[in-house]
PDB file of C-alpha atoms in Angstrom:
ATOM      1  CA  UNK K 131      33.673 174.426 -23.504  1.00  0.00           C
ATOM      2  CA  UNK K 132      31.408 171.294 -24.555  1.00  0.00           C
ATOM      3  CA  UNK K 133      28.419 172.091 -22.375  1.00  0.00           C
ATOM      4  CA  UNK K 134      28.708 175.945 -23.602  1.00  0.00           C
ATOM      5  CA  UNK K 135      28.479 174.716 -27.459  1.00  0.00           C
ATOM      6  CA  UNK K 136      25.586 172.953 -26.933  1.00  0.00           C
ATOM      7  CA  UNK K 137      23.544 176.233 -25.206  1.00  0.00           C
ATOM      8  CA  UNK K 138      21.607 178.553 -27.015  1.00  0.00           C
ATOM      9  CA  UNK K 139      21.067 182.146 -25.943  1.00  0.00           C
ATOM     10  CA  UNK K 140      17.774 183.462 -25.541  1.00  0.00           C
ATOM     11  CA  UNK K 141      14.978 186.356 -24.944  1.00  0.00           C
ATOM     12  CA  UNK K 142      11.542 184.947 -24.491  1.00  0.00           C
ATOM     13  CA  UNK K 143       8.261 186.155 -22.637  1.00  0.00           C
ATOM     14  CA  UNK K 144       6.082 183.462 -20.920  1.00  0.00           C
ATOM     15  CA  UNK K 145       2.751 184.606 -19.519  1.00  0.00           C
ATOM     16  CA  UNK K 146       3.061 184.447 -15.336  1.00  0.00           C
ATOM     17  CA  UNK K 147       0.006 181.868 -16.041  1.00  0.00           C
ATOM     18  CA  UNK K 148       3.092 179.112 -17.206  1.00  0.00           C
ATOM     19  CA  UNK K 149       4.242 178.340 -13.613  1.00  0.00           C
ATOM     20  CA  UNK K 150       5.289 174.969 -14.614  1.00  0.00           C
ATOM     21  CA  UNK K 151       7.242 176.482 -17.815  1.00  0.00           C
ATOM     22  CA  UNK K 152       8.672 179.057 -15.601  1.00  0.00           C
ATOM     23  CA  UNK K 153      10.054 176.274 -12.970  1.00  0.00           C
ATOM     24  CA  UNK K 154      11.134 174.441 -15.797  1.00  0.00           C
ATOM     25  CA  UNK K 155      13.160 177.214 -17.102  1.00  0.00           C
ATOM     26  CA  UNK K 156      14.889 178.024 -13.445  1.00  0.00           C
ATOM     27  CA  UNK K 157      15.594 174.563 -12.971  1.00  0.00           C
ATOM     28  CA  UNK K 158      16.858 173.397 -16.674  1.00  0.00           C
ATOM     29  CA  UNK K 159      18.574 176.520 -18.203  1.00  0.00           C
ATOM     30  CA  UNK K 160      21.255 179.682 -17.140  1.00  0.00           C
ATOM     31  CA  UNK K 161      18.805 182.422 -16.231  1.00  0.00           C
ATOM     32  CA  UNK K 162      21.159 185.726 -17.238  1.00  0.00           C
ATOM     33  CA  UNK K 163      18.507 188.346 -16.537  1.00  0.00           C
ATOM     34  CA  UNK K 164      14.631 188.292 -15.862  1.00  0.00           C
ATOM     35  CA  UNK K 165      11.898 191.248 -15.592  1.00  0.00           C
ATOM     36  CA  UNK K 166       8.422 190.204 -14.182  1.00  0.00           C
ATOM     37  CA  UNK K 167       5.570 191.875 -15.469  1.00  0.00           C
ATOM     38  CA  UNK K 168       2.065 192.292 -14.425  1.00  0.00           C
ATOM     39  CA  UNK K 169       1.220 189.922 -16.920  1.00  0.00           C
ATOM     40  CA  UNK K 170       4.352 188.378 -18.596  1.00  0.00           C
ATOM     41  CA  UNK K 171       8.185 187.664 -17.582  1.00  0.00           C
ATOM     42  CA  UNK K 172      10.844 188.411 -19.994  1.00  0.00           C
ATOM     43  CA  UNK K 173      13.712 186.009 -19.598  1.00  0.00           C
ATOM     44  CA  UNK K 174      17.437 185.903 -20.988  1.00  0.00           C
ATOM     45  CA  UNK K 175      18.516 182.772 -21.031  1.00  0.00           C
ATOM     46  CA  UNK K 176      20.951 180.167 -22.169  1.00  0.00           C
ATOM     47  CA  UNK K 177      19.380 177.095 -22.684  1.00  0.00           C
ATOM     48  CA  UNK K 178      20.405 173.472 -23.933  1.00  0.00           C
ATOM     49  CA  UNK K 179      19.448 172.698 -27.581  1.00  0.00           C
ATOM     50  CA  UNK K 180      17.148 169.656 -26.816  1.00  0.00           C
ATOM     51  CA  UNK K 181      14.844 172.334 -24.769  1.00  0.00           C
ATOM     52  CA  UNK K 182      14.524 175.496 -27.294  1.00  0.00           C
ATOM     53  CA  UNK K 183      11.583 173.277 -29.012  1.00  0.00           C
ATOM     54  CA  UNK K 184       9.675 173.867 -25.980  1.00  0.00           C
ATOM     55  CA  UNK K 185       9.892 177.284 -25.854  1.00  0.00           C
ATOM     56  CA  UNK K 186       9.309 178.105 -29.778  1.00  0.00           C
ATOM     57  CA  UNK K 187       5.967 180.217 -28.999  1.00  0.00           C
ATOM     58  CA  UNK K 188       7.793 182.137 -26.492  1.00  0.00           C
ATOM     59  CA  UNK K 189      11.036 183.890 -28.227  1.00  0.00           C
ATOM     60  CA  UNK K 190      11.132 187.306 -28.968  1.00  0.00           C
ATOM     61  CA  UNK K 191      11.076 188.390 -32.155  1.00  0.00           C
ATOM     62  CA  UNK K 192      13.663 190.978 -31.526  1.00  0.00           C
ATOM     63  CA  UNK K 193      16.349 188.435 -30.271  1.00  0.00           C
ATOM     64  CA  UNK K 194      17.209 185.452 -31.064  1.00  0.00           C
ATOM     65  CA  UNK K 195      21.095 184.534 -30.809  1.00  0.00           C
ATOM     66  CA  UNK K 196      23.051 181.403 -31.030  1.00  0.00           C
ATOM     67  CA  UNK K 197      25.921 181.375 -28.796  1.00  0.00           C
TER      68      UNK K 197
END
């Protein structure tokens, strides 16, 4: 579809000190699978283009995939 072409799949870590970030990312993107840490949460996620600037500091080396 459209609105699938334009998402970008995901793995990053945001400290548990990013609230805002974190509501941001629940409210804007397609949460597929999140693990809360003591520390950090490591999200999956599908998120539009115009957002992935945002979370630059946060993606996981290991995985990065376009969808």
């Amino acid at each position: 579809s459209i609105l699938a072409s334009r998402l970008v799949e995901l793995e990053v870590e945001i400290p548990q000190s990013e609230g805002r970030l974190l509501a941001d990312l629940a409210a804007n993107t397609m949460v597929l699978e999140r693990e809360d840490g003591p520390e950090r949460v490591r999200i999956r996620l599908r998120a539009p283009r115009r957002l992935v600037w945002k979370l630059q500091t946060h993606i996981s080396p290991k995985h990065s995939k376009n969808s």
